[in-house]
Coordinates of C-alpha atoms and ligand atoms in Angstrom, one line a residue:
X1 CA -5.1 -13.6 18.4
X2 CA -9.0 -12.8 18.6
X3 CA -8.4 -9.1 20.2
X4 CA -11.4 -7.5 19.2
X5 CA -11.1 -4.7 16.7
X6 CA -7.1 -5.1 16.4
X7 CA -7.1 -3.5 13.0
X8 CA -9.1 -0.3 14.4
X9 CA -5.8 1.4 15.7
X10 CA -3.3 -0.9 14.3
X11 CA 0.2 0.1 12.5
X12 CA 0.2 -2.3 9.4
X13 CA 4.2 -2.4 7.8
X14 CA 4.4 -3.0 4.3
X15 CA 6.9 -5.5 3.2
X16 CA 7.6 -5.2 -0.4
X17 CA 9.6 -8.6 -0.4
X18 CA 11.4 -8.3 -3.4
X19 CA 13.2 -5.8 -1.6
X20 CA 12.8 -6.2 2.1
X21 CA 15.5 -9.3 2.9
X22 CA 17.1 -11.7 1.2
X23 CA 17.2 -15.0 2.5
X24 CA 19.3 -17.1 -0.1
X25 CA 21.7 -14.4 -1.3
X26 CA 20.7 -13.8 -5.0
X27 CA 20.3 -10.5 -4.6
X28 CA 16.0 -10.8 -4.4
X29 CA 14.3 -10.3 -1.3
X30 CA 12.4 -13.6 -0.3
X31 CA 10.0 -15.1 2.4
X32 CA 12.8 -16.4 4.2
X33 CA 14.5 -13.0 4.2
X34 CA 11.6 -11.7 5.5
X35 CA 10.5 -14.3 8.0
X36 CA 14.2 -13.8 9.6
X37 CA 13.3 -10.2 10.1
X38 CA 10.1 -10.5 11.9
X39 CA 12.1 -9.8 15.2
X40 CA 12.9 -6.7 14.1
X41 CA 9.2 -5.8 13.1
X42 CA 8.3 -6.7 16.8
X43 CA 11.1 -4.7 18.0
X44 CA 9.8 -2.2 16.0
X45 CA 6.3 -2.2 17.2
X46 CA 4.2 -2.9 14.7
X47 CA 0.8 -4.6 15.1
X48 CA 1.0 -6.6 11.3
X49 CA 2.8 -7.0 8.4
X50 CA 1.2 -6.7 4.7
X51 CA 3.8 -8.7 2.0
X52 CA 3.3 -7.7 -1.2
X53 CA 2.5 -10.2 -3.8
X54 CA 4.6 -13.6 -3.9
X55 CA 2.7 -16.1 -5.6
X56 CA 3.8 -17.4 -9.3
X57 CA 4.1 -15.0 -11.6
X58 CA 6.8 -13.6 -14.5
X59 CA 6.7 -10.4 -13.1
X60 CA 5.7 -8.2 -15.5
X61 CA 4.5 -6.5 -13.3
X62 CA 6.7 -7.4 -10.0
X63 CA 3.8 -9.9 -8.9
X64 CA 0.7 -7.9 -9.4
X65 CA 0.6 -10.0 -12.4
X66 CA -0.6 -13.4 -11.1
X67 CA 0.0 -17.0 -13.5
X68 CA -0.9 -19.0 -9.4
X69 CA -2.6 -17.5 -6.6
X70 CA -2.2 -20.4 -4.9
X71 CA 1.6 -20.9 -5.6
X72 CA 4.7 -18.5 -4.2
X73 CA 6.8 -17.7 -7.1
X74 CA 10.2 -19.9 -6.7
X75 CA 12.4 -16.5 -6.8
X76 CA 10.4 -15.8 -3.4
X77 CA 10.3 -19.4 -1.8
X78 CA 7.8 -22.6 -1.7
X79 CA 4.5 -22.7 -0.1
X80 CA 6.1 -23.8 3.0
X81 CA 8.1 -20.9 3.8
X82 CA 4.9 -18.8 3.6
X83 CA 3.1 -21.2 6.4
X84 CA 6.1 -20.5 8.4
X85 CA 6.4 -16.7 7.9
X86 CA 2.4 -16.7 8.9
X87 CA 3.1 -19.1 12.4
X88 CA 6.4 -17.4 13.2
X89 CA 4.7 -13.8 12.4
X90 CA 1.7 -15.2 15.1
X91 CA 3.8 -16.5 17.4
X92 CA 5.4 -13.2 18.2
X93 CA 1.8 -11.5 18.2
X94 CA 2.0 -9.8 14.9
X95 CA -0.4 -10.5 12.1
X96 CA 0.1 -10.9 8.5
X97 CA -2.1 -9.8 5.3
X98 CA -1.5 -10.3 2.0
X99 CA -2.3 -9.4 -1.2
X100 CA -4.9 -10.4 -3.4
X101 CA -4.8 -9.2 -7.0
X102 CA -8.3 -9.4 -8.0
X103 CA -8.8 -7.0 -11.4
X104 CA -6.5 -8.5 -13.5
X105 CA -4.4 -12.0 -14.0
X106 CA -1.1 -12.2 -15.4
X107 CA -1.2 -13.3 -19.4
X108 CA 0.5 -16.4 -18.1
X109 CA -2.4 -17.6 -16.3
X110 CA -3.8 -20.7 -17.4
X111 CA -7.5 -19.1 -18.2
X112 CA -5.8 -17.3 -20.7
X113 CA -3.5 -19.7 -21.4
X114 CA -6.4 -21.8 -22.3
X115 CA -8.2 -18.9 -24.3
X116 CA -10.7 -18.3 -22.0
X117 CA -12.1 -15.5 -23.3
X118 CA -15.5 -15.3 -21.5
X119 CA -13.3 -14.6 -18.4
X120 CA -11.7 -11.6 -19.9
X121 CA -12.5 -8.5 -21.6
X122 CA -12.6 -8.9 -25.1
X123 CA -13.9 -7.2 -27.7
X124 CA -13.9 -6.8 -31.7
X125 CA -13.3 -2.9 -31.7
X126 CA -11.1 -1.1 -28.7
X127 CA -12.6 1.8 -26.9
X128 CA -10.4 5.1 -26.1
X129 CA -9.1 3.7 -22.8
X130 CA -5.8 4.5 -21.7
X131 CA -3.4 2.1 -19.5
X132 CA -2.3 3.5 -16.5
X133 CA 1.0 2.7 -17.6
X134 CA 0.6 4.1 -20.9
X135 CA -0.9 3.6 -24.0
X136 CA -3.9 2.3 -25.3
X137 CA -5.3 -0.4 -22.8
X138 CA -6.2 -2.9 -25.6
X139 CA -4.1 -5.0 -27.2
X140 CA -4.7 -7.3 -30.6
X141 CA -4.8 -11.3 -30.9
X142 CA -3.8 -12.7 -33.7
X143 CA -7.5 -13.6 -34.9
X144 CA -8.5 -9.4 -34.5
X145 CA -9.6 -9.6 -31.5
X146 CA -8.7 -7.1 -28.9
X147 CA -8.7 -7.2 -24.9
X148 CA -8.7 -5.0 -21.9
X149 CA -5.4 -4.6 -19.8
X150 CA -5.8 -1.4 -17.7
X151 CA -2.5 -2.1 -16.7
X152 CA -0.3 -3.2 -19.1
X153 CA -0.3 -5.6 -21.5
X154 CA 0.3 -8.9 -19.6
X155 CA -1.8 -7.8 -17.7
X156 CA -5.8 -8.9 -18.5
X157 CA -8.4 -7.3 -17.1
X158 CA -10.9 -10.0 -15.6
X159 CA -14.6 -10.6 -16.5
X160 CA -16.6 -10.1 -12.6
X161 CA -19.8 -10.5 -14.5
X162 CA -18.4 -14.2 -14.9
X163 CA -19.6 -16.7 -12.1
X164 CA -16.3 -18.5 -12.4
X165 CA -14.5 -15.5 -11.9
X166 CA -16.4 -14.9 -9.0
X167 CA -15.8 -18.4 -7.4
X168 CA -12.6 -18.8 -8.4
X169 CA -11.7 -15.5 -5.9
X170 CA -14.1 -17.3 -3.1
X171 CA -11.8 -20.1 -3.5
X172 CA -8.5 -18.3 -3.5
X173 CA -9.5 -15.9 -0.2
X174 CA -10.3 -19.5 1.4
X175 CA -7.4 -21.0 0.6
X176 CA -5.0 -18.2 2.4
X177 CA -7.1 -17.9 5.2
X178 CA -7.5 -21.5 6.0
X179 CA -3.3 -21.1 5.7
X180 CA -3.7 -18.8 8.5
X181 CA -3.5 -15.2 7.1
X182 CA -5.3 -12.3 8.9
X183 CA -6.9 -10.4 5.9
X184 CA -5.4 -8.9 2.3
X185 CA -4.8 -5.6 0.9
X186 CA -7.3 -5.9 -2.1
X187 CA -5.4 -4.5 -5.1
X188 CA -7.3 -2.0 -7.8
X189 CA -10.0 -3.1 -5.3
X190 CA -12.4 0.2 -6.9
X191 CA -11.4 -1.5 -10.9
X192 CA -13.0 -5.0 -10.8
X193 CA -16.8 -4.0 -12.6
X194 CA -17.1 -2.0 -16.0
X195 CA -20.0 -0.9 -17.4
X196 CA -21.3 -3.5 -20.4
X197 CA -20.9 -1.1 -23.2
X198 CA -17.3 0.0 -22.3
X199 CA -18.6 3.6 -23.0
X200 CA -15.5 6.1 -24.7
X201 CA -13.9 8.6 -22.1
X202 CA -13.8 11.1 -25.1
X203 CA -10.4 12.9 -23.9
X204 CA -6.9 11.6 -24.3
X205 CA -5.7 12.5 -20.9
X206 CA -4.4 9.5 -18.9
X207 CA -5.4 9.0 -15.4
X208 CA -2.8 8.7 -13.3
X209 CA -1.8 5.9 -10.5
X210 CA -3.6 7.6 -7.6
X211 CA -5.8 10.2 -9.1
X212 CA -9.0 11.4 -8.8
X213 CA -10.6 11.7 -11.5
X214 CA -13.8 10.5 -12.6
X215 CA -13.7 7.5 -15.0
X216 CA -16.2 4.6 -15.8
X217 CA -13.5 1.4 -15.4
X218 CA -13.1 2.6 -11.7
X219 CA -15.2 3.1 -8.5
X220 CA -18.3 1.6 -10.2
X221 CA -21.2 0.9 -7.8
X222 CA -21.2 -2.9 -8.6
X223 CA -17.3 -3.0 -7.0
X224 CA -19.3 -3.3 -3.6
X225 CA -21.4 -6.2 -3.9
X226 CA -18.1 -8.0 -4.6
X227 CA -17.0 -6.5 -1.4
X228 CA -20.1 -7.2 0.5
X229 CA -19.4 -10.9 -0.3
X230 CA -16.1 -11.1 0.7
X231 CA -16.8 -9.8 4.0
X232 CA -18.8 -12.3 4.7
X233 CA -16.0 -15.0 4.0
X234 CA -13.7 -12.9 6.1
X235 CA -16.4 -13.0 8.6
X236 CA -17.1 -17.1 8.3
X237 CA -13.4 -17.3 9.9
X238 CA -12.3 -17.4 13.4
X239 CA -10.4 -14.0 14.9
X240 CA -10.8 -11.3 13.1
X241 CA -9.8 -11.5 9.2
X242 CA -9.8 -8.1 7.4
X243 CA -10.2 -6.5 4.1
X244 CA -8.1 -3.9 3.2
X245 CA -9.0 -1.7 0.4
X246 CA -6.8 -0.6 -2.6
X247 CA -9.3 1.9 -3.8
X248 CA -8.5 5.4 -5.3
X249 CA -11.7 6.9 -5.3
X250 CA -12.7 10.7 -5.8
X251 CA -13.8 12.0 -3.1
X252 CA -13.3 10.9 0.4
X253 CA -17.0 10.3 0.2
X254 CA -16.5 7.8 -2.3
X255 CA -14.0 5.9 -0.3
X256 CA -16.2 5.8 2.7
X257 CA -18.7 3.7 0.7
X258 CA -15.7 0.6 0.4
X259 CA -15.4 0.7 4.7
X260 CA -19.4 0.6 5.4
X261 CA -20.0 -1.3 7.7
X262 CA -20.7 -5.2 5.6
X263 CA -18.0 -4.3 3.4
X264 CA -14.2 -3.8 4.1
X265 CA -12.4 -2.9 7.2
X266 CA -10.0 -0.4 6.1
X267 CA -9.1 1.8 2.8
X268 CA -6.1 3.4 1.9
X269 CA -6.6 7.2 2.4
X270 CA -4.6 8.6 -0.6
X271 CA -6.0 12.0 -0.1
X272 CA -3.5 12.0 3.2
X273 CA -0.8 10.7 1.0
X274 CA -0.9 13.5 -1.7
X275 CA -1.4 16.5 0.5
X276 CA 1.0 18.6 0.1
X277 CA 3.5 20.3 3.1
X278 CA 1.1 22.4 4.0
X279 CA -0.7 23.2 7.3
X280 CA -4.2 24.3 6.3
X281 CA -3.9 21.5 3.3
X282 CA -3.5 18.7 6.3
X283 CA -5.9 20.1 8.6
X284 CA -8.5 20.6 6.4
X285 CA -7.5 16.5 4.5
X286 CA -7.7 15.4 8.1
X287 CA -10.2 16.8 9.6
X288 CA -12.4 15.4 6.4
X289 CA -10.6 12.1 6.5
X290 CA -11.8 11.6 10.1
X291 CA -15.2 12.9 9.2
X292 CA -16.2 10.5 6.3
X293 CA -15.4 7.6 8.2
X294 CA -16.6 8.3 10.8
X295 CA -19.9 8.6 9.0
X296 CA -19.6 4.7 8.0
X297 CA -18.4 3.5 11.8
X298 CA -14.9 2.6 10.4
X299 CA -11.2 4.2 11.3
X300 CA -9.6 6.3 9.2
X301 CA -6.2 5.1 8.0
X302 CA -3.0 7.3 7.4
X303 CA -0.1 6.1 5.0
X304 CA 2.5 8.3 3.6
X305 CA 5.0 6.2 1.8
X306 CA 4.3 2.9 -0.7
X307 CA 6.0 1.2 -3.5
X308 CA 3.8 3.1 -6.1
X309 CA 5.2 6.6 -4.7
X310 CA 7.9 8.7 -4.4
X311 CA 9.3 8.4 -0.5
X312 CA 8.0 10.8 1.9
X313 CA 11.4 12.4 2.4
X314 CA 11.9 12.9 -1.4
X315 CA 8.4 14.3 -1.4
X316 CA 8.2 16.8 1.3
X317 CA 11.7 18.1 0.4
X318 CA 13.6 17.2 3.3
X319 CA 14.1 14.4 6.0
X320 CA 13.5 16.7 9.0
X321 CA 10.0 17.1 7.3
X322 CA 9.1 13.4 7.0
X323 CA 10.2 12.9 10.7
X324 CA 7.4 15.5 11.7
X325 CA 4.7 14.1 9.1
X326 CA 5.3 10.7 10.7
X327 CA 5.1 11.8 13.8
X328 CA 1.9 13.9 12.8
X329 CA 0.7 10.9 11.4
X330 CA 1.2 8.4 14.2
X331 CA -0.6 10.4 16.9
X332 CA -3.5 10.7 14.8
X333 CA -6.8 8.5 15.5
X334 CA -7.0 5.1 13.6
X335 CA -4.4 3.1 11.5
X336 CA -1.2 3.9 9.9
X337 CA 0.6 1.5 7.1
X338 CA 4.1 2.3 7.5
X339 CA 6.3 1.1 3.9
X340 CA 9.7 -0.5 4.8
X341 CA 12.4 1.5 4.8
X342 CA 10.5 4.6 6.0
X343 CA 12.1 3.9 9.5
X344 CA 15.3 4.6 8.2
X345 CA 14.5 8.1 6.9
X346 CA 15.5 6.4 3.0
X347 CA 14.5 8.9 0.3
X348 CA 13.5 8.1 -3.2
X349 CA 16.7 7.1 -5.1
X350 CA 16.6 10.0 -8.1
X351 CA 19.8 8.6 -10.1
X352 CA 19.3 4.9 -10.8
X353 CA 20.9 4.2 -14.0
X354 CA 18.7 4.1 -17.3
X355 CA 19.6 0.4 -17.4
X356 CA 18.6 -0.8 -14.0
X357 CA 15.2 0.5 -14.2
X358 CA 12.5 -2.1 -14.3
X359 CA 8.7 -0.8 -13.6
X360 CA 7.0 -1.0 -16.6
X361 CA 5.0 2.6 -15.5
X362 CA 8.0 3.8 -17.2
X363 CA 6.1 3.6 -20.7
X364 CA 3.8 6.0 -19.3
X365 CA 6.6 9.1 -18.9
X366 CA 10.5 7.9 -17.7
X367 CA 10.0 10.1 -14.8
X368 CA 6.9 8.2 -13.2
X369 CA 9.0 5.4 -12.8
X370 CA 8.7 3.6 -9.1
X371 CA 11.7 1.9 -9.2
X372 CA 13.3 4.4 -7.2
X373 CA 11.2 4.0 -3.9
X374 CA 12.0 0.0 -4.3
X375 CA 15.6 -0.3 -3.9
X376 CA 16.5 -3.0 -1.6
X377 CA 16.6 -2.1 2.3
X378 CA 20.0 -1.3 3.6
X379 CA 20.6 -3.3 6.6
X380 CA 24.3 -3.4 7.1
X381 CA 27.1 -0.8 7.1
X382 CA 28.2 -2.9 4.1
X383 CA 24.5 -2.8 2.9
X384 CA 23.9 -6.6 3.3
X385 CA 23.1 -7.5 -0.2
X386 CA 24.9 -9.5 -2.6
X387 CA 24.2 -8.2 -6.2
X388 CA 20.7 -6.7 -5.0
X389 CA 18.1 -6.7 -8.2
X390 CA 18.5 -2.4 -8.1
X391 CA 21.9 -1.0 -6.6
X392 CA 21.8 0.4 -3.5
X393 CA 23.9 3.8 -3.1
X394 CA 27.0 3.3 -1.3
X395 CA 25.7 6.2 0.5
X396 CA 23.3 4.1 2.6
X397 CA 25.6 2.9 4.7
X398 CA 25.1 5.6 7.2
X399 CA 21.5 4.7 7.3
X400 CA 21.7 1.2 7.6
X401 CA 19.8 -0.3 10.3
X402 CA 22.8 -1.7 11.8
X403 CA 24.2 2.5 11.9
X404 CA 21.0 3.4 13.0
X405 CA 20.1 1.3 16.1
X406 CA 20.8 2.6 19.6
X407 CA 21.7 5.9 18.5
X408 CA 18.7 8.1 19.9
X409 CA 19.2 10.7 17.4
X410 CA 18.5 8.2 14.4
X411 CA 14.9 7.9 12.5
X412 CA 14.9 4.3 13.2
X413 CA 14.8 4.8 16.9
X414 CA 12.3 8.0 16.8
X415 CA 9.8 5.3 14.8
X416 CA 10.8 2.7 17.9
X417 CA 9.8 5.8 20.6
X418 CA 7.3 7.0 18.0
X419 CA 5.4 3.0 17.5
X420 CA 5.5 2.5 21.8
X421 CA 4.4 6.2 22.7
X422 CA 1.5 5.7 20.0
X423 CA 0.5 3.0 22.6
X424 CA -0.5 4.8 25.8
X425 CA -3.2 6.9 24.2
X426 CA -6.3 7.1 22.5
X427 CA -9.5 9.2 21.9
X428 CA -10.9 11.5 19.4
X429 CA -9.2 14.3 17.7
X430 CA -9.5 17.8 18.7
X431 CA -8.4 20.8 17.0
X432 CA -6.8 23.7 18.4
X433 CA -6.0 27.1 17.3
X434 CA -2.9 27.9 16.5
X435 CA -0.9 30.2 14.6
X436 CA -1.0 30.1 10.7
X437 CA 1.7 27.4 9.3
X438 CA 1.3 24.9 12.2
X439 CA -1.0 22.6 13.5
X440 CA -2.2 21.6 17.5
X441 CA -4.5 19.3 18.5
X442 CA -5.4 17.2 21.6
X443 CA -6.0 13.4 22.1
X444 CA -6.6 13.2 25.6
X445 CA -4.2 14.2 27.8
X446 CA -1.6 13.9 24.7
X447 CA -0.9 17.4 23.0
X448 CA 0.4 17.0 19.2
X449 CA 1.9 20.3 17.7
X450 CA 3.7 20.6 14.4
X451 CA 5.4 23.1 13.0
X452 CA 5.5 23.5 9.4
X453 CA 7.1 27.3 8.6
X454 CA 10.4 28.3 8.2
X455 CA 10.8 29.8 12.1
X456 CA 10.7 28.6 15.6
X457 CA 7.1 28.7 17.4
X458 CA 6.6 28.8 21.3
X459 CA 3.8 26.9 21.6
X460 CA 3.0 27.0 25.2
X461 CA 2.3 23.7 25.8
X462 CA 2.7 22.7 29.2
X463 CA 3.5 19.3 29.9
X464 CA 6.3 16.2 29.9
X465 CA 7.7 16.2 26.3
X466 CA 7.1 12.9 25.1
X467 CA 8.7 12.9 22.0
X468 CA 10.4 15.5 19.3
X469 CA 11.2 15.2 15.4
X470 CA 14.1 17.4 15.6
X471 CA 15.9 18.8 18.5
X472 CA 13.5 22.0 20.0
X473 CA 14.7 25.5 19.5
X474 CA 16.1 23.9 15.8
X475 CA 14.7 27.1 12.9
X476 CA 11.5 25.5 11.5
X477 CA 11.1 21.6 12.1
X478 CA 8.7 20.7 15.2
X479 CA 6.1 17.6 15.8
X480 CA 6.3 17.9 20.1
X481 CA 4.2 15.6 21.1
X482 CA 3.8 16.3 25.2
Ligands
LIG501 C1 -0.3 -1.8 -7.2 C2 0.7 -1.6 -8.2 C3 0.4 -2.4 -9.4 C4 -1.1 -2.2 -9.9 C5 -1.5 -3.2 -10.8 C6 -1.5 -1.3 -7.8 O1 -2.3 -0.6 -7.3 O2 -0.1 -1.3 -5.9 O3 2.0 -1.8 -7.8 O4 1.2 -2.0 -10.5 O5 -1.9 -2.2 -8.8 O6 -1.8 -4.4 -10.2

């Protein structure tokens, strides 16, 4: 598995395993759901797999709220079942990361259990900090006391000026690679260092999941000599193990500074994800994208869809525009994290009932709720779920994967064409012009034109079509590749 650079060009599918497969039937996704569907990953042609968190936890939070990081939570499996996901996953040549949730444990963990308070954020007066899902970010002990939970409230921010903090993560990063994992996705990976005096924002605006705005409990300076660290315990291992970035930063600038070149591997670009439909809005995101990390040596990465965000489909208005965005995104330079369920063109489900809802970013407004882009994975004309955690609309059937595979016209098998296409080329990114609402450029001999108004385009493009989004001479869709 030692292929040099592997994550430089790679296509990373996120598994959010609560929702992916279900191996037991109680109507939760599991590790033995997933490990059953690692065929169809391969068939699929991804490079690696990135499973959301599965380790202990009472899922406040869906497991970004930790009690064991070295335990899976029994609703997902045992231990075991995650060595075997990992060996199966290598023995078909596909990689697997997973998460580490390093700003914050869950209040069931034993530190704070135990009352460890050194390790956490307390203090004897809150500040005016907001949790991003709502409300204040401190919460009261019995004895007056108050801590930090950026998140929410069983959710403790962690004390990274603490050496036992520290080596407690050494320890935990060891322990999953020695099991055999690739790398993580490091979560709230720009949150872990806060200034000392915990200085007031002095404006009651909240600051959103993937934001930009400037705010001193994020992107602080010292975040980096935490990564630094790590890389050199991702680096002590054999093949090569990689560090994945959770960071919403400012500027693209800012980003760049968590992929230099003795820190992380990759970042999440959420500039790409909330661009709107919009030619000269893409360029311009890509075009600086490609730029800043280019600046640091590293590749840029492209992601569209998550489990924190509304579906591309739902976003861009229409499923004929996410097929062209993901083929806009898969021909561009560098790595793409593709979320499950994308492949099947599933939107954002709008109309879950009041009392199925579950994310607790609900607090925040009803409407930022991500439950919605979690609903489990249709895989079935009968959906293949029994009594699945959210309800899955009867409506899915048609876009099961079991409806979906072997018909040519289906999303499914444009990602298949799309995922083996990607394959036979490479090199930098060239602009052309082009008229106003679409976008050309050049990798090679490969020509990528998308068409983003309302009205057909001749392009001109000479050359064997390799691939379409929609079927040519259709009013406004395009995304030729040839
Ligand atoms: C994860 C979220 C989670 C939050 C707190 C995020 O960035 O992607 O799903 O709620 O971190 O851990």
């Amino acid at each position: 598995m030692a292929e040099r650079d592997w994550w430089r060009d790679a296509v990373i599918y996120q598994v959010y395993v609560r929702s992916f497969a279900d191996g037991n039937g109680d109507g939760i996704g599991d590790l033995i759901g997933a490990r059953e569907r690692l065929p169809y990953l391969k068939d699929l042609g991804v490079d690696a797999v990135w499973l959301t968190p599965f380790f202990a936890s009472p899922m406040a939070d869906f497991g970004y709220d930790v009690a064991d990081y070295r335990d899976v939570d029994p609703i997902f499996g045992q231990l075991s079942d995650a060595k075997a996901l990992i060996d199966e996953a290598h023995g078909l040549g596909l990689r697997v990361i997973v998460d580490v949730v390093p700003n914050h444990t869950s209040d069931q963990h034993p530190w704070f259990l135990e009352n460890k308070r050194d390790r956490y954020i307390f203090r004897d007066e809150p500040n005016d900090w907001e949790s991003i899902f709502g409300g204040s970010a401190w919460t009261q002990v019995e004895d007056g006391q108050w801590y930090l939970h950026l998140f929410a409230k069983e959710q403790p921010d962690l004390n990274w000026e603490h050496p036992a903090v520290r080596e407690e993560f050494d320890a935990i990063l060891r322990f999953w690679l020695d099991l055999g994992v690739d790398g993580f996705r490091i979560d709230v990976a720009h949150g872990m260092v806060k200034p000392r005096d915990l200085p007031d924002i002095g404006h009651p605006d909240q600051v959103r999941m993937i934001g930009t705005e400037v705010v001193p409990y994020f992107d602080q300076d010292g975040v980096h000599d935490i990564h630094r660290h790590w890389r050199k315990i991702l680096d002590s291992y054999p093949g090569e193990r990689i560090g994945v970035a959770e960071a919403w930063a400012p500027t693209p600038e800012r980003l760049a500074r968590y992929v230099r070149p003795d820190e992380l591997h990759q970042a999440f670009n959420f500039h790409f994800l909330s661009a709107p439909w919009d030619a000269a809005k893409l360029k311009s995101v890509i075009t600086e994208s490609l730029a800043t990390a280019e600046s640091v040596g590293a590749p840029s990465t492209w992601v569209l869809s998550n489990h924190d965000v509304r579906r591309h489909v739902t976003r861009y208005g229409s499923l004929d525009r996410a097929r062209a965005a993901t083929l806009l995104m898969l021909a561009l330079p560098g790595s793409a994290y593709l979320y499950n369920g994308e492949e099947l063109g599933l939107p954002e489900v709008l109309d879950l009932p009041e009392e199925v809802k579950q994310d607790p970013q609900r607090l925040r407004d009803p409407d930022s709720g991500r439950d919605g882009c979690r609903v489990p994975l249709p895989w079935t004309r009968d959906l293949g779920w029994r009594d699945p955690w959210l309800p899955i609309p009867a409506s899915w059937d048609g876009l099961s994967v079991e409806a979906q595979i072997g018909d040519e016209t289906s999303t499914l098998e444009l990602y298949r064409r799309a995922l083996k296409i990607r394959r036979t080329f490479d090199g930098p990114l060239e602009w052309h012009d082009s008229p106003e609402g679409t976008l050309v450029f050049r990798r090679g001999d490969l020509v990528c034109t998308v068409n983003l108004t309302d009205r057909p385009i001749d392009f001109g493009v000479d050359g064997e079509l390799l691939i379409s989004s929609g079927p040519l001479g259709a009013a406004w869709w395009s995304g030729k590749v040839a």
